[in-house]
Coordinates of C-alpha atoms and ligand atoms in Angstrom, one line a residue:
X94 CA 145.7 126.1 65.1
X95 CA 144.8 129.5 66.0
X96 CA 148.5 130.7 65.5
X97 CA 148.4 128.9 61.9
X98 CA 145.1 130.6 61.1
X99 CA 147.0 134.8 62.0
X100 CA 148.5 134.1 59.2
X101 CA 146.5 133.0 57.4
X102 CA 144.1 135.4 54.8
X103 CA 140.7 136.6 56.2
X104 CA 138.1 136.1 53.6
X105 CA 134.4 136.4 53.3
X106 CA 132.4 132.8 53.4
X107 CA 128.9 133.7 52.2
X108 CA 126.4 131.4 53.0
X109 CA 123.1 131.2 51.1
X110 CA 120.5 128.8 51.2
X111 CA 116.7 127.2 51.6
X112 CA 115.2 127.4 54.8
X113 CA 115.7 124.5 57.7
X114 CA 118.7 123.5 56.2
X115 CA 120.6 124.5 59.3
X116 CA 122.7 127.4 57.9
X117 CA 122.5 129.3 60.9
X118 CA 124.1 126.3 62.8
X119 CA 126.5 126.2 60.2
X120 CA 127.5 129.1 59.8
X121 CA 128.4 129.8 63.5
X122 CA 130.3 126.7 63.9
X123 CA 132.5 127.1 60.7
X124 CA 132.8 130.8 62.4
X125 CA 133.9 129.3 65.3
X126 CA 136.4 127.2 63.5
X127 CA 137.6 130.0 61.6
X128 CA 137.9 132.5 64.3
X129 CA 135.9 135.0 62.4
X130 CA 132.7 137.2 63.1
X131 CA 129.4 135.5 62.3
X132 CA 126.6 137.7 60.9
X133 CA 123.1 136.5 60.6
X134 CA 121.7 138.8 57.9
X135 CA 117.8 137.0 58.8
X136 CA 118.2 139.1 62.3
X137 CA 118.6 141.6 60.7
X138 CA 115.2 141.7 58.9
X139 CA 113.5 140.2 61.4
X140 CA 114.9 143.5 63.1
X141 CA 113.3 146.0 61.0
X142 CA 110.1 143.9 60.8
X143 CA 109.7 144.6 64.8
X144 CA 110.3 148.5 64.5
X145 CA 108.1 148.0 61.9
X146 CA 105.4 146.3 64.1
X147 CA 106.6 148.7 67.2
X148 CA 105.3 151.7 65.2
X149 CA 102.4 150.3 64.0
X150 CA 103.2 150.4 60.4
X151 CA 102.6 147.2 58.1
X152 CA 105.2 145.4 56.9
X153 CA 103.3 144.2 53.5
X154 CA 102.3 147.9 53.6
X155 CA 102.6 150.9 52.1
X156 CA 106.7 151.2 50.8
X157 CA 107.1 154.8 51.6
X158 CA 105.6 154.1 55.2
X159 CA 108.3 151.7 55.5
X160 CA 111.3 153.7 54.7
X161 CA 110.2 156.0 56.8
X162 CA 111.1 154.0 59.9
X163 CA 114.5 153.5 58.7
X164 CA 115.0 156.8 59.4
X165 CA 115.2 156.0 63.0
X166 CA 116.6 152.3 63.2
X167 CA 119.9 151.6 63.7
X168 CA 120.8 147.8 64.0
X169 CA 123.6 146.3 65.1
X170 CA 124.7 143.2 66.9
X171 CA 126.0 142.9 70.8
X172 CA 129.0 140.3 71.6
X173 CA 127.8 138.2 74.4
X174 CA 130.4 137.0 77.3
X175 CA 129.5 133.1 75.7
X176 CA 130.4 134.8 72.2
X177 CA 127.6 134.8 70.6
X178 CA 125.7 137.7 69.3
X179 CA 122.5 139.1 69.6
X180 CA 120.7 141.8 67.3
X181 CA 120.2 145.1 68.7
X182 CA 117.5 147.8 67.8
X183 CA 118.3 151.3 68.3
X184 CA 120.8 149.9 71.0
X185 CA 118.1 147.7 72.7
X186 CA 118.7 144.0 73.0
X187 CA 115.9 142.1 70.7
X188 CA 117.2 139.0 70.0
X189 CA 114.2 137.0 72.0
X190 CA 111.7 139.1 71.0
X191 CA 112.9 138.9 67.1
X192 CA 112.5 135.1 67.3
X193 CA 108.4 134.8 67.3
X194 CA 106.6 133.5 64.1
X195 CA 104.9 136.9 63.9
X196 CA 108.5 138.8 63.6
X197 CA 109.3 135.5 61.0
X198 CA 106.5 136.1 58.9
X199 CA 106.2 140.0 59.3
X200 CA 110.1 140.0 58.1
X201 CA 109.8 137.7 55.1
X202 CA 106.9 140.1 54.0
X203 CA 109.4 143.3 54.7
X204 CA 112.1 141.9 53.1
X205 CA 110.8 142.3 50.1
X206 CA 110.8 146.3 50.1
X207 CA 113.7 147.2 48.2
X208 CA 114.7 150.5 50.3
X209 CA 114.7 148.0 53.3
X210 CA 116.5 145.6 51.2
X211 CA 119.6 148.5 50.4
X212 CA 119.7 149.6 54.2
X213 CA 120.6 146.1 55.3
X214 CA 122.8 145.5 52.5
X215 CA 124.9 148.7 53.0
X216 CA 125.6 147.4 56.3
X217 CA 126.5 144.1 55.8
X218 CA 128.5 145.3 52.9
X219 CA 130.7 147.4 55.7
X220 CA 130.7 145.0 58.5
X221 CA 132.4 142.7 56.0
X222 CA 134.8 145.1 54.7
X223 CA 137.7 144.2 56.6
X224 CA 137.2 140.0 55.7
X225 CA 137.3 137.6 58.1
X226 CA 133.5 137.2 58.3
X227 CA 131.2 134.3 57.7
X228 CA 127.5 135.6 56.5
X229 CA 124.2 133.4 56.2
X230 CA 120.9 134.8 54.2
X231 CA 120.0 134.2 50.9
X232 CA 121.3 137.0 49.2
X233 CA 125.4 136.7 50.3
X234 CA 126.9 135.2 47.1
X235 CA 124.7 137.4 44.7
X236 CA 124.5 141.1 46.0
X237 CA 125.9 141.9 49.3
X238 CA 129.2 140.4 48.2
X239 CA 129.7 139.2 44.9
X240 CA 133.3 138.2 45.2
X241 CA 133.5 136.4 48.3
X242 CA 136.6 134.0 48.4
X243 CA 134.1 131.4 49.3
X244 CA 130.2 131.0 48.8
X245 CA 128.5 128.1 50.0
X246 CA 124.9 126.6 48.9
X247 CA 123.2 124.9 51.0
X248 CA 120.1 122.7 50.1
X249 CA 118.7 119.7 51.2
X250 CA 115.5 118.2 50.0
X251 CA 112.1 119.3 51.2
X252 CA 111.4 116.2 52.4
X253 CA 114.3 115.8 54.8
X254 CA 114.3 119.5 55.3
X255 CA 110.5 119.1 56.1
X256 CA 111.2 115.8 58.5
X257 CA 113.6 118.3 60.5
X258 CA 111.2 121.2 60.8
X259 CA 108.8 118.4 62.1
X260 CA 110.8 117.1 65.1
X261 CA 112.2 120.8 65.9
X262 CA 108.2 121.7 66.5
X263 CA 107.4 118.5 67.9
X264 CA 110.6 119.0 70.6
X265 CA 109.0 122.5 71.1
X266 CA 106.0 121.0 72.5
X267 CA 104.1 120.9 69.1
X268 CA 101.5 118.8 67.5
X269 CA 102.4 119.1 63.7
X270 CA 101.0 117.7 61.1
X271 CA 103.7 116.3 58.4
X272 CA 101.6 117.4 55.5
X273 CA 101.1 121.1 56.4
X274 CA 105.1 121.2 57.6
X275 CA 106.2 119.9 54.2
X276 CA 103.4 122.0 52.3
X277 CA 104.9 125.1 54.5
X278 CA 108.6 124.3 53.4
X279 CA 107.6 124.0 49.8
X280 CA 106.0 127.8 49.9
X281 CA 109.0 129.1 51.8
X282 CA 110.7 127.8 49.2
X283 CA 108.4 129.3 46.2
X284 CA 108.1 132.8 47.6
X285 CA 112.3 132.9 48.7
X286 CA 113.2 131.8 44.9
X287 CA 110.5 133.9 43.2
X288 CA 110.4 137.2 44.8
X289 CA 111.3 140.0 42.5
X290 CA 113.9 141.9 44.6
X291 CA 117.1 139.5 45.1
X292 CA 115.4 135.9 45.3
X293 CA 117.2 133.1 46.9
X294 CA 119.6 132.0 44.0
X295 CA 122.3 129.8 43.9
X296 CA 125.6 132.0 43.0
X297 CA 127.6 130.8 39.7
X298 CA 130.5 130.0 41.8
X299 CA 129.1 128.9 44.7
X300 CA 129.7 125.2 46.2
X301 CA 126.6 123.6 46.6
X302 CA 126.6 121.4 49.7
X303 CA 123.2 119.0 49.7
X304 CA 123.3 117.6 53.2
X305 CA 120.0 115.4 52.8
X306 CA 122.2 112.3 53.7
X307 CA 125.0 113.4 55.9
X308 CA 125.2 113.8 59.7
X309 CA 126.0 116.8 61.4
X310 CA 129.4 115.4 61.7
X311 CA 130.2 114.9 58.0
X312 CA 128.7 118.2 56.8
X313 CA 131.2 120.2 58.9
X314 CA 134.1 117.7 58.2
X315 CA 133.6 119.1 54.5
X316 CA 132.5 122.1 54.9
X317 CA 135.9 122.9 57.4
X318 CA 137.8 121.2 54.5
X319 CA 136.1 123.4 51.7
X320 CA 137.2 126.4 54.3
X321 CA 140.5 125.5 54.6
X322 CA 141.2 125.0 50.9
X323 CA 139.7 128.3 50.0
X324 CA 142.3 130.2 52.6
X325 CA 144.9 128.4 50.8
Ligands
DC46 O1 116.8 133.4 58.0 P1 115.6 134.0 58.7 O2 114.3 133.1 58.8 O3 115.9 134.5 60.0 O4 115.2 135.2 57.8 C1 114.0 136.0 58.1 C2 113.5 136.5 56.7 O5 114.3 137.4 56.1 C3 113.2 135.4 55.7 O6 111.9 135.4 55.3 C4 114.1 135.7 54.5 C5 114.5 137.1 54.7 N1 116.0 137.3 54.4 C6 116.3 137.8 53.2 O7 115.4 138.1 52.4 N2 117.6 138.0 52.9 C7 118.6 137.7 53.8 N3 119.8 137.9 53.4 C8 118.2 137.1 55.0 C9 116.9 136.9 55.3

């Protein structure tokens, strides 16, 4: 398969969609599939959120404070021996420490600034220069590369996406409460759809893929088969 894919084009898959829908997962296993390089544009921003944090400047703060930092923040992502990637800050390995709900909520309050917003976007712009890439966020399709080969939405309904979220925190050791997880979801989804700089936004072109009733299974079946039409 691998031989077939060389000669094959390398394109850009952007993948944009709501949160828990499992477009991380996705996206790494269709860059598996692919052979391509998978970049998590959320690690990103939850990057800058913890230099932000680090040097003790807010991240719904003042917007000239912020681009400050970016000054001195260089992000970039490590290839692990198990080849997967993890997000590196100024060359140090922050992948665990990006992961916290503090990092989560600090970022999705940074990623509103648009000077933070054009520093990550000139990057992923270049990293994806060369094709052969597969990019998750919520901004892919629409402004950090308009004419992708393929853009994929995902959605799912905030009820199923809410049911997930609910055994992820439960496996985690959590007590949740179904009405404050779905309640959660819901203003995730308000604030990502109605921000003013780039809101989550489903691309003109892009394939929507609702997996509400599928199994893991069948959504990568027809996402693969989605990919391998596109390369056509
Ligand atoms: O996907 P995530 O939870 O790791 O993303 C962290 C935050 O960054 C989230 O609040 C949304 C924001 N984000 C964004 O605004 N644009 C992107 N391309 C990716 C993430």
């Amino acid at each position: 398969m691998i031989s077939i894919r060389l000669n094959m084009k390398q394109i850009i898959v952007a993948i944009d969609g709501y949160s828990s829908c499992g477009k991380s997962t996705i996206a790494k296993q269709l860059a598996q599939y692919a052979g391509y390089r998978y970049i998590d544009t959320g690690a990103m921003y939850r990057a800058v959120a913890l230099q932000a944090i680090r040097n003790q400047v807010s991240p719904s703060g003042n917007a000239a404070d912020i681009e400050a930092i970016l000054g001195f923040t260089r992000i970039d992502f490590a290839i692990q021996p198990d080849g997967t990637q993890h997000v590196t800050l100024n060359g140090e390995d922050v992948e665990k420490q990006i992961r916290t709900l503090e990092v989560g909520n600090a970022a999705s309050q940074i990623a509103v600034v648009p000077e933070v917003r054009r520093f990550l976007v000139a990057q992923q712009q270049k990293m994806g220069e060369q094709g052969g890439i597969v990019m998750d966020g919520r901004d892919i399709g629409t402004v950090v590369f308009p004419n992708a080969e393929l853009k994929l939405f995902l959605t799912a309904s905030p009820e199923v996406r809410a049911e997930r979220r609910f055994k992820e925190l439960q496996e985690k050791g959590g007590q949740p409460v179904m009405a404050d997880v779905l309640a959660d979801v819901n203003d995730r989804d308000y604030r990502d759809t109605h921000r003013a700089e780039s809101p989550l936004k489903q691309a003109d072109d892009a394939i929507v893929v609702d997996n509400s009733n599928m199994t893991r299974e069948e959504q990568m079946e027809h996402i693969y088969r989605i990919f391998d039409n596109a390369c056509k």
